[in-house]
């Protein structure tokens, strides 16, 4: 898998992302500056990482979404190729129109930096094939604006088409408003676009790929993507689905 | 020409910042505040003397960047 991590002024998670991609896929990503107008031609996966592009001026992700490189990302997505957008990346993807809806200020108005429990709703996507459907993973969140909002028709379409692939839940996998960390509509943590080739998510899977950091629950996302492109790479690492099977329950 | 673009949240969109400001006003004892919705004001100088041209420029600016029309409305006012 050849990936390209976008770099905008104010982004600060690009090196965590590059480290996770390198560790799990075995190949270091291209780092692509926002002023570029084309992506490296062999790019399989574009990653829009987290951070605070342009200091969150105007609206989170609003200015980065209009950067020159985003036209190239749109062409990449329009060709059916994969885009992973994490945290500020998710906000940028929504502002760019790659995904519907918007990330609003957290319902409790506070910046949240802690582990969240996510239920992987589907395992039949390129992004989630490293997990079992219904599996609960523990992944950190770090955001002030992660409260997913869209109009009622959009939410109904996302749910009806199975495009909500990650949801904030209690550790046992149950829906519980107390564990919906930012107050997102329907506890939405991650969504796919209609074509299924763009995933936006607020939590940071790239920060839970090494046992030294307390959890490897994020690894399944990168291992699944690597497996999607390389086949063999997926078996090169223990599947997180097995490593965290004790948490894999669903109500 | 001087102009102003005002961006406001659409009705029905939860505005936790507005709610917090509303709460603060009430705790200050300012009577008669029913509700608060927070928005943004952009004061813009446009390089034209043609009012309708200025309107077009500002509308394009608002649609493409200043407002996120998923959650926000905007209004454009050319002040002269």
Tab-separated table of C-alpha atoms in Angstrom:
chain	number	residue	atom	x	y	z
A	1	UNK	CA	0.000	0.000	0.000
A	2	UNK	CA	1.381	3.372	-1.019
A	3	UNK	CA	-0.131	6.178	0.992
A	4	UNK	CA	0.135	9.956	0.891
A	5	UNK	CA	-0.311	12.048	4.050
A	6	UNK	CA	-1.387	15.639	3.407
A	7	UNK	CA	0.391	18.385	5.336
A	8	UNK	CA	-1.327	21.716	5.981
A	9	UNK	CA	-0.006	24.597	8.100
A	10	UNK	CA	-1.166	23.892	11.664
A	11	UNK	CA	-1.545	20.136	11.223
A	12	UNK	CA	0.195	18.291	14.064
A	13	UNK	CA	-0.744	14.601	13.745
A	14	UNK	CA	0.926	13.930	10.407
A	15	UNK	CA	3.970	12.239	11.925
A	16	UNK	CA	1.873	9.987	14.185
A	17	UNK	CA	-0.038	9.003	11.060
A	18	UNK	CA	3.133	8.405	9.030
A	19	UNK	CA	4.542	6.287	11.871
A	20	UNK	CA	1.413	4.121	12.060
A	21	UNK	CA	1.265	3.683	8.274
A	22	UNK	CA	4.940	2.739	8.115
A	23	UNK	CA	4.701	0.360	11.064
A	24	UNK	CA	1.649	-1.522	9.863
A	25	UNK	CA	1.965	-1.402	6.061
A	26	UNK	CA	5.767	-1.600	5.942
A	27	UNK	CA	5.998	1.397	3.597
A	28	UNK	CA	6.601	5.001	4.544
A	29	UNK	CA	3.980	7.375	3.119
A	30	UNK	CA	4.598	10.324	0.855
A	31	UNK	CA	4.215	13.603	2.752
A	32	UNK	CA	2.356	15.979	0.434
A	33	UNK	CA	2.366	19.749	1.067
A	34	UNK	CA	-0.944	21.581	0.732
A	35	UNK	CA	0.257	23.765	-2.154
A	36	UNK	CA	0.846	20.748	-4.439
A	37	UNK	CA	-1.611	20.395	-7.297
A	38	UNK	CA	-1.063	16.694	-8.006
A	39	UNK	CA	-0.593	13.586	-5.864
A	40	UNK	CA	2.196	11.061	-6.495
A	41	UNK	CA	0.680	8.929	-9.294
A	42	UNK	CA	1.001	5.587	-7.475
A	43	UNK	CA	-0.897	6.809	-4.403
A	44	UNK	CA	-3.375	4.138	-3.234
A	45	UNK	CA	-4.577	5.898	-0.101
A	46	UNK	CA	-4.744	9.603	0.728
A	47	UNK	CA	-4.727	10.396	4.450
A	48	UNK	CA	-5.883	13.768	5.744
A	49	UNK	CA	-4.463	13.817	9.281
A	50	UNK	CA	-5.484	15.606	12.444
A	51	UNK	CA	-4.331	18.866	13.921
A	52	UNK	CA	-5.397	22.471	13.753
A	53	UNK	CA	-5.026	23.528	10.129
A	54	UNK	CA	-4.899	27.318	9.874
A	55	UNK	CA	-5.507	27.546	13.620
A	56	UNK	CA	-9.152	26.508	13.115
A	57	UNK	CA	-9.751	30.039	11.765
A	58	UNK	CA	-13.206	30.743	10.278
A	59	UNK	CA	-14.454	27.162	10.859
A	60	UNK	CA	-12.441	24.012	11.581
A	61	UNK	CA	-11.022	22.754	8.283
A	62	UNK	CA	-12.670	25.496	6.206
A	63	UNK	CA	-9.492	27.051	4.825
A	64	UNK	CA	-7.575	23.789	4.337
A	65	UNK	CA	-10.558	22.425	2.400
A	66	UNK	CA	-9.926	25.128	-0.247
A	67	UNK	CA	-6.154	24.448	-0.556
A	68	UNK	CA	-4.754	23.554	-4.009
A	69	UNK	CA	-4.024	19.925	-3.063
A	70	UNK	CA	-7.700	19.297	-2.335
A	71	UNK	CA	-8.584	19.439	-6.047
A	72	UNK	CA	-6.183	16.526	-6.534
A	73	UNK	CA	-7.757	14.700	-3.585
A	74	UNK	CA	-11.193	15.203	-5.141
A	75	UNK	CA	-9.973	13.677	-8.421
A	76	UNK	CA	-8.464	10.762	-6.456
A	77	UNK	CA	-11.793	10.185	-4.680
A	78	UNK	CA	-13.836	10.637	-7.870
A	79	UNK	CA	-11.733	7.858	-9.427
A	80	UNK	CA	-12.924	5.558	-6.624
A	81	UNK	CA	-9.596	5.514	-4.783
A	82	UNK	CA	-9.416	5.596	-0.997
A	83	UNK	CA	-9.286	8.593	1.332
A	84	UNK	CA	-8.965	8.340	5.132
A	85	UNK	CA	-9.772	11.567	6.992
A	86	UNK	CA	-9.078	11.694	10.728
A	87	UNK	CA	-10.112	14.394	13.224
A	88	UNK	CA	-9.239	17.754	11.604
A	89	UNK	CA	-9.032	15.690	8.417
A	90	UNK	CA	-12.682	14.686	8.891
A	91	UNK	CA	-13.584	18.356	9.354
A	92	UNK	CA	-11.618	19.233	6.195
A	93	UNK	CA	-13.330	16.438	4.208
A	94	UNK	CA	-16.764	17.703	5.285
A	95	UNK	CA	-15.871	21.298	4.417
A	96	UNK	CA	-14.554	20.121	1.034
A	97	UNK	CA	-17.814	18.308	0.314
A	98	UNK	CA	-16.157	14.874	0.193
A	99	UNK	CA	-18.442	13.850	3.061
A	100	UNK	CA	-21.849	15.210	4.103
A	101	UNK	CA	-22.570	17.125	7.298
A	102	UNK	CA	-20.424	19.171	9.621
A	103	UNK	CA	-18.518	18.795	12.905
A	104	UNK	CA	-19.910	21.241	15.441
A	105	UNK	CA	-18.617	22.331	18.850
A	106	UNK	CA	-18.766	19.474	21.372
A	107	UNK	CA	-22.111	19.493	23.167
A	108	UNK	CA	-20.427	20.116	26.538
A	109	UNK	CA	-18.355	22.983	25.002
A	110	UNK	CA	-15.085	21.467	26.238
A	111	UNK	CA	-12.080	20.136	24.364
A	112	UNK	CA	-12.037	16.376	24.993
A	113	UNK	CA	-8.790	14.404	25.158
A	114	UNK	CA	-9.370	10.842	26.347
A	115	UNK	CA	-9.993	7.303	25.173
A	116	UNK	CA	-13.355	6.579	23.581
A	117	UNK	CA	-15.007	3.245	22.872
A	118	UNK	CA	-16.109	2.732	19.292
A	119	UNK	CA	-18.312	0.025	17.872
A	120	UNK	CA	-17.244	-1.058	14.394
A	121	UNK	CA	-20.622	-1.433	12.707
A	122	UNK	CA	-19.391	-3.155	9.546
A	123	UNK	CA	-16.370	-5.232	8.645
A	124	UNK	CA	-17.074	-5.359	4.897
A	125	UNK	CA	-15.332	-2.105	3.945
A	126	UNK	CA	-11.726	-1.517	2.911
A	127	UNK	CA	-11.287	0.522	6.086
A	128	UNK	CA	-12.835	-1.889	8.606
A	129	UNK	CA	-11.990	-5.314	7.213
A	130	UNK	CA	-9.360	-5.712	9.951
A	131	UNK	CA	-12.166	-5.840	12.552
A	132	UNK	CA	-15.213	-7.942	13.223
A	133	UNK	CA	-18.644	-6.321	12.829
A	134	UNK	CA	-19.832	-5.337	16.297
A	135	UNK	CA	-16.327	-5.300	17.733
A	136	UNK	CA	-15.643	-2.569	20.296
A	137	UNK	CA	-12.289	-0.805	20.071
A	138	UNK	CA	-10.686	1.736	22.400
A	139	UNK	CA	-9.179	4.684	20.539
A	140	UNK	CA	-8.340	8.194	21.782
A	141	UNK	CA	-10.211	11.329	20.811
A	142	UNK	CA	-8.729	14.837	21.008
A	143	UNK	CA	-11.038	17.511	19.680
A	144	UNK	CA	-13.161	20.516	20.514
A	145	UNK	CA	-15.428	20.236	17.471
A	146	UNK	CA	-16.401	16.611	16.903
A	147	UNK	CA	-20.143	16.761	17.325
A	148	UNK	CA	-21.415	15.388	14.008
A	149	UNK	CA	-24.464	17.195	12.669
A	150	UNK	CA	-26.384	16.834	9.418
A	151	UNK	CA	-29.975	17.407	8.354
A	152	UNK	CA	-32.515	14.688	9.119
A	153	UNK	CA	-32.620	13.363	5.540
A	154	UNK	CA	-28.822	13.025	5.426
A	155	UNK	CA	-28.759	11.181	8.772
A	156	UNK	CA	-31.551	8.865	7.576
A	157	UNK	CA	-29.647	8.164	4.357
A	158	UNK	CA	-26.362	7.503	6.215
A	159	UNK	CA	-28.076	5.080	8.593
A	160	UNK	CA	-30.227	3.452	5.911
A	161	UNK	CA	-27.252	2.827	3.643
A	162	UNK	CA	-25.044	1.503	6.453
A	163	UNK	CA	-22.598	4.368	6.071
A	164	UNK	CA	-22.199	4.945	9.812
A	165	UNK	CA	-19.285	2.567	10.343
A	166	UNK	CA	-18.044	3.793	13.753
A	167	UNK	CA	-20.190	4.789	16.707
A	168	UNK	CA	-19.409	5.973	20.250
A	169	UNK	CA	-20.607	3.314	22.696
A	170	UNK	CA	-20.094	2.090	26.264
A	171	UNK	CA	-17.186	-0.350	26.797
A	172	UNK	CA	-19.623	-3.261	26.481
A	173	UNK	CA	-20.803	-2.009	23.088
A	174	UNK	CA	-24.179	-0.643	24.208
A	175	UNK	CA	-25.515	2.680	22.934
A	176	UNK	CA	-25.450	5.042	25.911
A	177	UNK	CA	-25.635	8.860	25.782
A	178	UNK	CA	-23.132	9.012	28.658
A	179	UNK	CA	-20.476	7.463	26.375
A	180	UNK	CA	-21.297	9.642	23.347
A	181	UNK	CA	-18.291	11.808	24.152
A	182	UNK	CA	-19.121	14.870	22.052
A	183	UNK	CA	-22.901	14.637	21.702
A	184	UNK	CA	-22.769	13.610	18.034
A	185	UNK	CA	-26.060	12.876	16.277
A	186	UNK	CA	-26.783	9.136	16.685
A	187	UNK	CA	-23.371	8.859	18.425
A	188	UNK	CA	-21.728	8.981	14.988
A	189	UNK	CA	-17.925	8.706	15.192
A	190	UNK	CA	-17.147	7.781	11.579
A	191	UNK	CA	-18.949	7.771	8.227
A	192	UNK	CA	-18.384	6.698	4.648
A	193	UNK	CA	-19.279	8.644	1.524
A	194	UNK	CA	-21.948	7.177	-0.773
A	195	UNK	CA	-19.401	5.313	-2.854
A	196	UNK	CA	-17.700	3.850	0.227
A	197	UNK	CA	-14.189	5.031	-0.654
A	198	UNK	CA	-13.891	7.993	1.731
A	199	UNK	CA	-13.941	7.432	5.512
A	200	UNK	CA	-14.084	10.338	7.949
A	201	UNK	CA	-13.654	9.723	11.678
A	202	UNK	CA	-12.966	11.920	14.720
A	203	UNK	CA	-10.976	9.413	16.882
A	204	UNK	CA	-7.278	8.751	16.318
A	205	UNK	CA	-6.585	5.097	15.380
A	206	UNK	CA	-2.979	6.073	14.563
A	207	UNK	CA	-2.304	6.611	18.276
A	208	UNK	CA	-3.226	3.047	19.267
A	209	UNK	CA	-0.994	0.906	17.093
A	210	UNK	CA	1.789	0.035	19.555
A	211	UNK	CA	1.490	-1.957	22.774
A	212	UNK	CA	3.843	0.500	24.500
A	213	UNK	CA	1.100	3.125	24.205
A	214	UNK	CA	-1.430	0.979	26.020
A	215	UNK	CA	-3.539	-0.387	23.185
A	216	UNK	CA	-3.229	-1.693	19.646
A	217	UNK	CA	-6.927	-1.369	18.863
A	218	UNK	CA	-6.251	1.170	16.091
A	219	UNK	CA	-4.036	-1.211	14.212
A	220	UNK	CA	-6.878	-3.112	12.571
A	221	UNK	CA	-7.761	-0.081	10.464
A	222	UNK	CA	-4.264	0.202	8.979
A	223	UNK	CA	-3.759	-3.562	8.754
A	224	UNK	CA	-7.108	-3.878	6.981
A	225	UNK	CA	-6.179	-1.142	4.488
A	226	UNK	CA	-2.764	-2.709	3.889
A	227	UNK	CA	-4.457	-6.065	3.388
A	228	UNK	CA	-6.901	-4.500	0.957
A	229	UNK	CA	-4.018	-3.406	-1.256
A	230	UNK	CA	-1.259	-5.878	-0.535
A	231	UNK	CA	-3.036	-9.035	0.595
A	232	UNK	CA	-0.092	-10.585	2.347
A	233	UNK	CA	0.652	-7.608	4.569
A	234	UNK	CA	-2.474	-8.263	6.581
A	235	UNK	CA	-1.173	-11.591	7.827
A	236	UNK	CA	2.211	-10.116	8.667
A	237	UNK	CA	0.811	-8.782	11.924
A	238	UNK	CA	-1.523	-10.265	14.529
A	239	UNK	CA	-5.006	-9.147	13.615
A	240	UNK	CA	-6.282	-6.686	16.230
A	241	UNK	CA	-9.596	-8.521	16.037
A	242	UNK	CA	-7.877	-11.396	17.827
A	243	UNK	CA	-5.817	-9.223	20.124
A	244	UNK	CA	-8.877	-7.483	21.553
A	245	UNK	CA	-11.433	-10.260	21.321
A	246	UNK	CA	-12.284	-9.844	25.003
A	247	UNK	CA	-13.828	-6.472	24.193
A	248	UNK	CA	-15.722	-7.742	21.175
A	249	UNK	CA	-19.245	-7.894	22.455
A	250	UNK	CA	-22.345	-6.171	21.261
A	251	UNK	CA	-25.705	-5.606	22.831
B	1	UNK	CA	-16.999	50.020	-1.534
B	2	UNK	CA	-17.542	48.972	2.043
B	3	UNK	CA	-19.714	45.959	2.564
B	4	UNK	CA	-20.767	43.550	5.268
B	5	UNK	CA	-21.507	39.849	5.201
B	6	UNK	CA	-23.397	38.463	8.183
B	7	UNK	CA	-23.338	34.706	8.796
B	8	UNK	CA	-25.835	33.156	11.194
B	9	UNK	CA	-26.670	29.600	12.202
B	10	UNK	CA	-29.764	28.144	10.581
B	11	UNK	CA	-32.709	27.686	12.878
B	12	UNK	CA	-32.786	24.186	14.320
B	13	UNK	CA	-28.997	23.947	14.495
B	14	UNK	CA	-27.921	23.621	18.110
B	15	UNK	CA	-25.739	26.565	19.174
B	16	UNK	CA	-23.965	25.638	22.415
B	17	UNK	CA	-21.919	28.860	22.346
B	18	UNK	CA	-25.086	30.946	22.098
B	19	UNK	CA	-26.582	28.931	24.954
B	20	UNK	CA	-23.493	29.548	27.117
B	21	UNK	CA	-23.650	33.309	26.389
B	22	UNK	CA	-27.375	33.289	27.157
B	23	UNK	CA	-26.625	31.593	30.489
B	24	UNK	CA	-23.924	34.171	31.306
B	25	UNK	CA	-26.268	37.077	30.509
B	26	UNK	CA	-28.890	35.606	32.790
B	27	UNK	CA	-26.372	35.047	35.583
B	28	UNK	CA	-25.365	38.739	35.252
B	29	UNK	CA	-28.961	39.573	36.056
B	30	UNK	CA	-29.646	41.189	32.666
B	31	UNK	CA	-33.405	40.878	32.523
B	32	UNK	CA	-35.439	40.226	29.410
B	33	UNK	CA	-33.001	38.098	27.395
B	34	UNK	CA	-35.049	35.278	25.927
B	35	UNK	CA	-32.379	33.561	23.828
B	36	UNK	CA	-28.997	34.133	22.126
B	37	UNK	CA	-27.664	32.797	18.819
B	38	UNK	CA	-24.036	33.581	17.947
B	39	UNK	CA	-22.990	34.516	14.407
B	40	UNK	CA	-20.162	36.164	12.490
B	41	UNK	CA	-19.717	39.566	10.807
B	42	UNK	CA	-17.230	40.159	7.967
B	43	UNK	CA	-16.475	43.772	7.017
B	44	UNK	CA	-15.121	43.687	3.488
B	45	UNK	CA	-13.815	46.348	1.113
B	46	UNK	CA	-14.727	45.552	-2.454
B	47	UNK	CA	-12.694	46.906	-5.386
B	48	UNK	CA	-15.627	48.198	-7.403
B	49	UNK	CA	-18.103	51.084	-7.418
B	50	UNK	CA	-20.819	48.965	-8.997
B	51	UNK	CA	-23.271	47.871	-6.322
B	52	UNK	CA	-24.608	44.859	-8.159
B	53	UNK	CA	-21.069	43.704	-9.031
B	54	UNK	CA	-20.154	44.062	-5.332
B	55	UNK	CA	-23.211	42.006	-4.387
B	56	UNK	CA	-22.120	39.245	-6.793
B	57	UNK	CA	-18.573	39.167	-5.423
B	58	UNK	CA	-19.767	39.006	-1.822
B	59	UNK	CA	-22.368	36.349	-2.536
B	60	UNK	CA	-19.705	34.204	-4.208
B	61	UNK	CA	-17.336	34.771	-1.258
B	62	UNK	CA	-20.046	33.776	1.207
B	63	UNK	CA	-21.119	30.676	-0.723
B	64	UNK	CA	-17.591	29.429	-1.378
B	65	UNK	CA	-15.951	30.175	1.959
B	66	UNK	CA	-17.459	32.540	4.517
B	67	UNK	CA	-20.522	30.411	5.281
B	68	UNK	CA	-21.006	26.670	5.466
B	69	UNK	CA	-24.467	26.515	3.931
B	70	UNK	CA	-25.112	23.113	5.521
B	71	UNK	CA	-25.563	24.867	8.861
B	72	UNK	CA	-25.397	28.601	8.181
B	73	UNK	CA	-27.333	31.336	6.396
B	74	UNK	CA	-25.728	34.536	5.182
B	75	UNK	CA	-26.810	38.015	4.195
B	76	UNK	CA	-24.893	40.541	2.109
B	77	UNK	CA	-25.113	44.289	2.589
B	78	UNK	CA	-23.303	46.859	0.438
B	79	UNK	CA	-22.809	49.924	2.651
B	80	UNK	CA	-21.438	52.257	-0.073
